[in-house]
XYZ file of C-alpha atoms in Angstrom:
296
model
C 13.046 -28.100 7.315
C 11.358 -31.225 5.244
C 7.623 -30.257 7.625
C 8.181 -26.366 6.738
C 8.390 -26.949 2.779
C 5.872 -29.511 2.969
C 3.527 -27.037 5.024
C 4.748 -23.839 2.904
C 3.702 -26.039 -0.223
C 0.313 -26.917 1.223
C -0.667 -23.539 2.557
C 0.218 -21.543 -0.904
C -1.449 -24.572 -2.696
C -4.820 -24.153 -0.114
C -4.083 -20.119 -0.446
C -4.653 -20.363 -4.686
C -7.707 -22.155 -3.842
C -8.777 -19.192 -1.504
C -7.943 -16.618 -3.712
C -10.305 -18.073 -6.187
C -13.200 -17.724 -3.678
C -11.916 -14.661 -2.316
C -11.982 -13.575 -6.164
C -15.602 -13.955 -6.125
C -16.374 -11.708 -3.900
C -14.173 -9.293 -5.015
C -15.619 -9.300 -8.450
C -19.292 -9.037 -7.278
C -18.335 -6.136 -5.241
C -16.563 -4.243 -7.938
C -19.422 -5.283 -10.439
C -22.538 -4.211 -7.660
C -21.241 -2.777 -4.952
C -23.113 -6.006 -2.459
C -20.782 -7.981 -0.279
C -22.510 -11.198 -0.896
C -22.097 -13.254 2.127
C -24.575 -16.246 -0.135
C -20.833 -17.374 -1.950
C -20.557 -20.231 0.217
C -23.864 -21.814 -1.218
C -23.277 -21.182 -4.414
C -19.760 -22.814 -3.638
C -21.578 -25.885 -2.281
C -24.734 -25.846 -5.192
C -21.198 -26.516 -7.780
C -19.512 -28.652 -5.339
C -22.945 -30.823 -4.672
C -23.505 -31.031 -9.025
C -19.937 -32.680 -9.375
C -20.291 -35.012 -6.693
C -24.066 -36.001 -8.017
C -22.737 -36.162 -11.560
C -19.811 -37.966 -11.972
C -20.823 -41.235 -11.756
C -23.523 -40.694 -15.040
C -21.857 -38.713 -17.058
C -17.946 -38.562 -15.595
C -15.636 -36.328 -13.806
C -14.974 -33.463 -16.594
C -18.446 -33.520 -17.389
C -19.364 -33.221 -14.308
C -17.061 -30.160 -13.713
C -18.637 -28.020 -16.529
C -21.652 -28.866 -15.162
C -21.184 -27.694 -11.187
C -19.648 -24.814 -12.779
C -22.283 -23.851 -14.799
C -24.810 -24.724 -12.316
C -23.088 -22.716 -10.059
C -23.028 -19.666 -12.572
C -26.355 -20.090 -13.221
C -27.530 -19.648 -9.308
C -24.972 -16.846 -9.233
C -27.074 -15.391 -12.022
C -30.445 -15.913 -10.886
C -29.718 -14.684 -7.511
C -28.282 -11.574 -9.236
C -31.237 -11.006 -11.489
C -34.446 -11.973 -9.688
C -33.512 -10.929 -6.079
C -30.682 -8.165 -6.269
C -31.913 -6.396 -9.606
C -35.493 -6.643 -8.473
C -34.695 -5.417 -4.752
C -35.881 -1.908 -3.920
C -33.033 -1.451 -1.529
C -30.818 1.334 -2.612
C -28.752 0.670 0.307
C -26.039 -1.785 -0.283
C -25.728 -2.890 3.463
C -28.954 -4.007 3.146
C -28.670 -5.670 0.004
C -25.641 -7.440 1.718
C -28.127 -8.548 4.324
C -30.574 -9.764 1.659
C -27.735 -12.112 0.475
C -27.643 -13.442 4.234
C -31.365 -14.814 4.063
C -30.622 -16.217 0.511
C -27.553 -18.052 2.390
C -29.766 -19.496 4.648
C -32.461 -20.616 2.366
C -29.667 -22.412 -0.037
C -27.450 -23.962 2.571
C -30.460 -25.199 4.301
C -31.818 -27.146 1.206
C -28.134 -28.532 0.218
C -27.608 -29.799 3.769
C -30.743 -31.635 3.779
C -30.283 -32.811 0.716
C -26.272 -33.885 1.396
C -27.578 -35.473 4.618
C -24.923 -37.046 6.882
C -23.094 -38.130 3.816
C -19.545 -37.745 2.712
C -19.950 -37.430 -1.211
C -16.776 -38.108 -3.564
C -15.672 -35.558 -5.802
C -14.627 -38.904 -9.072
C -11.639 -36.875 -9.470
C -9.044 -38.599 -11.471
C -5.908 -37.620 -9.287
C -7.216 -39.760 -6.677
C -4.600 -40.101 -3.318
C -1.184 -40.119 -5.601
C 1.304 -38.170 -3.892
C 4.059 -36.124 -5.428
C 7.942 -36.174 -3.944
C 10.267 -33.766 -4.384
C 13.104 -35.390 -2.797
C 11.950 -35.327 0.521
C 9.216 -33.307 0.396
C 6.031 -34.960 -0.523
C 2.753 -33.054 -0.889
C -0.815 -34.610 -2.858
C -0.991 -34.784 -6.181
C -4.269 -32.386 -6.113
C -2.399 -29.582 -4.682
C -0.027 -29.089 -6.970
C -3.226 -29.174 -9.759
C -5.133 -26.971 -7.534
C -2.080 -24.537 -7.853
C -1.668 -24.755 -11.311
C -6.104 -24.702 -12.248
C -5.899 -21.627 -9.858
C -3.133 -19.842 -10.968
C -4.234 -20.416 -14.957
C -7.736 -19.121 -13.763
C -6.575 -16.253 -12.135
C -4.306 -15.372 -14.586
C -6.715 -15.765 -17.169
C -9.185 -13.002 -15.322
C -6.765 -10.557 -15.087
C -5.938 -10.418 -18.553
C -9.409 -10.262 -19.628
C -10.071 -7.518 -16.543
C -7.372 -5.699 -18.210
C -7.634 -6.079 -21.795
C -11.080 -6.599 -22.781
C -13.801 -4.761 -23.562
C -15.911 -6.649 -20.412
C -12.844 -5.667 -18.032
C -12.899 -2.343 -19.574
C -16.435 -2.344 -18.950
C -16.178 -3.903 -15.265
C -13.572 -1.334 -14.452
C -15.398 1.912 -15.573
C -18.665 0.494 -13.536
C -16.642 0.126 -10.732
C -14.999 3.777 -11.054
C -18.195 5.681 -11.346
C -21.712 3.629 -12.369
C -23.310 6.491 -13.603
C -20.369 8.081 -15.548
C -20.249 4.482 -16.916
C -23.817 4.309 -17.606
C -24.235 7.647 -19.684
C -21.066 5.864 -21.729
C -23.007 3.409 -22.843
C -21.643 0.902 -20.193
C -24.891 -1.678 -19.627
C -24.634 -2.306 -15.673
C -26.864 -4.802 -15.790
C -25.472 -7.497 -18.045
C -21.916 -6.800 -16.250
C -23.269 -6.864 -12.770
C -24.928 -10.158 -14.199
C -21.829 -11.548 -15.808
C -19.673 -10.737 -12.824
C -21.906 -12.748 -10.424
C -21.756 -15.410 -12.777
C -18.357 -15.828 -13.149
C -18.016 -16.196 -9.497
C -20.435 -18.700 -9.223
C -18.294 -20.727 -11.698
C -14.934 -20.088 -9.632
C -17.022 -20.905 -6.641
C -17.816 -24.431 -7.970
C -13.690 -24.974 -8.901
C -12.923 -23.909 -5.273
C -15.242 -26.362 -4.235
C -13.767 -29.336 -6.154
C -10.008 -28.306 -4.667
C -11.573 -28.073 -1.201
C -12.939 -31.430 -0.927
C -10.623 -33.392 -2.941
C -7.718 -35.865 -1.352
C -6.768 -35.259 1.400
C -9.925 -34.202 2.173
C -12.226 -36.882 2.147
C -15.123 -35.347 0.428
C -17.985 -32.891 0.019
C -20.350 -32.966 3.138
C -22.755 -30.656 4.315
C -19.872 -28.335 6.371
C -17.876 -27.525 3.045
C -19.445 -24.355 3.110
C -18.383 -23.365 6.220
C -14.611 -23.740 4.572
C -15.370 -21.093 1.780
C -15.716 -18.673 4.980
C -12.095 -18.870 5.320
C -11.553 -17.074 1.943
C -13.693 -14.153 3.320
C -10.848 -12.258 5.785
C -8.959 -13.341 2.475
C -10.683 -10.851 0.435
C -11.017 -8.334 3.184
C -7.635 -8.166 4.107
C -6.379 -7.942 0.851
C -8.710 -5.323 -0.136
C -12.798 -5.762 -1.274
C -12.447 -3.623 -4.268
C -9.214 -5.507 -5.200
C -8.777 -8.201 -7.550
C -4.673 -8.252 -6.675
C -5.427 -8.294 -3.138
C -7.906 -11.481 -3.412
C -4.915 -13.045 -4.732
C -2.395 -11.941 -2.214
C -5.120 -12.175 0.951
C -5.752 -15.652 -0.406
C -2.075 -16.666 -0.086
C -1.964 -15.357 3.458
C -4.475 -16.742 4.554
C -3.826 -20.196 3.215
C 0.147 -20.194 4.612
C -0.973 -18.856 7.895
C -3.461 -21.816 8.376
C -1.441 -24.176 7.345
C 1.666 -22.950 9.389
C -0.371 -22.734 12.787
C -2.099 -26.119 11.852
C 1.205 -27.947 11.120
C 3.345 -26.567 14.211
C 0.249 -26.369 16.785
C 1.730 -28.979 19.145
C 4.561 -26.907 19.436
C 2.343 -24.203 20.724
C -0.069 -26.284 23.013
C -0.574 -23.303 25.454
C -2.352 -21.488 22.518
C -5.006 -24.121 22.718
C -6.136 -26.473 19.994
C -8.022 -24.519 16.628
C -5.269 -21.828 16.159
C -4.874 -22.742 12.364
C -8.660 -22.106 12.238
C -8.485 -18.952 14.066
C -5.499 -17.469 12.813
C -7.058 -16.068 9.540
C -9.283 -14.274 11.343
C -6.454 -12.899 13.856
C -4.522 -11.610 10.983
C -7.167 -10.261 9.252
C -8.374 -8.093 12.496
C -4.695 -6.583 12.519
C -4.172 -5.880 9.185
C -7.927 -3.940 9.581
C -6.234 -2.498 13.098
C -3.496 -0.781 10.317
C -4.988 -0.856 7.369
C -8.976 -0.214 7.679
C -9.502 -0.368 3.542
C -7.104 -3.641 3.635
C -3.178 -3.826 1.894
C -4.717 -3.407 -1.708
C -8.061 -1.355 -0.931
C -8.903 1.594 -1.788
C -9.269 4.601 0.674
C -12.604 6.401 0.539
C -11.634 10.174 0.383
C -13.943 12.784 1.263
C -13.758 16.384 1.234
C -14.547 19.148 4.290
């Protein structure tokens, strides 16, 4: 019972942390209507400015700084390459975001190297019991950053005049367009808040227990993608709960995969993707999503 708490801890704790990702691309989509499959490079451009920064100018910093970097990529990418992009279809914009993938991850992994870069957190390797259940400090604060960012979002989705905004762009564009609703400094703002939850994600991924950022971190953000489909792309409540499937699932069929040898080793890596292919099998817009209508 001690191992199921202590995985059940883990996997919501990992699960905040991909519902922050999975947020991302959740708010892009609502904001532009482009799946942008570039989040894991922006999520290692924020990761790889902490880890270069902390040792001039110290951890917090250091954090404003990734996420701002981040934000500003987000941006830039937004403005100079989906803005300026002819494409009127959004599948091929989405495929315009897989060559600007490339082109980032390619420079940060030569640039990481074979290097494992620390993150200078201050939580370091401390380790939290609750009688006897004992899970890393940085969990529990990955938890509590994610849940207060989250949080934070929805309330200003909701009660703002940029949610209001965000919402009625993501209803109709052109209704929201003739109402005075400026698409493109909330497409522009959208992208750039994800960039900045990118670079958060980022720190919570490659913090203890996880011995640091190197060149594969991006390849982790990918988890937080059947995350966000699942849950729903147009969603921002089903980023949250996709992200907290996802992240007790893996952490489940990671912690009891001896008992299931005959499954073969991997299954907490694959299972995401398993559940995500039969909640599309029932539920082809995801659990939050929303159905596409259309009249005969």
């Amino acid at each position: 019972m001690t191992h199921f708490a202590e995985l059940l801890l883990t996997g919501i704790s990992m699960g905040s942390v991909y519902a922050l990702i999975a947020l991302g691309f959740v708010i892009i989509f609502k904001a532009s209507e482009v799946v942008n499959f570039a989040h894991a490079s922006l999520l290692l451009i924020g990761g790889f400015l902490i880890a270069e920064l902390h040792g001039r100018i110290g951890f917090w910093p250091a954090l404003l700084a990734g996420a701002a970097g981040a934000a500003l990529a987000a941006a830039f990418v937004e403005f100079a390459i989906i803005r300026r992009s002819r494409a009127a279809n959004h599948s091929v914009l989405a495929i315009v975001t897989i060559g600007v993938d490339i082109i980032l991850a390619t420079e940060l992994t030569r640039r990481i190297g074979t290097q494992v870069m620390a993150m200078g957190d201050p939580w370091g390797d401390a380790v939290v019991h609750f009688g006897e259940v004992s899970i890393p400090e940085t969990r529990l604060v990955a938890l509590i950053v994610a849940g207060c960012l989250i949080g934070t979002f929805l309330l200003a989705f909701k009660y703002t005049g940029w949610g209001v905004a965000m919402r009625a762009s993501a209803e109709d564009q052109e209704a929201a367009a003739l109402m005075g609703v400026r698409l493109g400094r909330i497409s522009l703002s959208a992208w750039a808040v994800a960039g900045a939850l990118a670079a958060v994600a980022a720190l919570f991924l490659t913090v203890f227990p996880t011995p640091g950022l190197d060149r594969t971190t991006g390849m982790i953000a990918l988890k937080a993608f059947p995350a966000a489909i699942l849950g729903g792309l147009d969603s921002t409540t089903g980023a949250l709960v996709g992200g907290l499937i996802i992240g007790v699932t893996e952490a489940l069929m990671s912690g009891y995969q001896g008992e299931m040898g005959s499954l073969g080793r991997g299954l907490g890596d694959v299972a995401p993707f398993l559940v995500m292919i039969i909640v599309l099998l029932i539920r082809p817009a995801g659990l939050f999503g929303t159905r596409e209508l259309t009249r005969v």
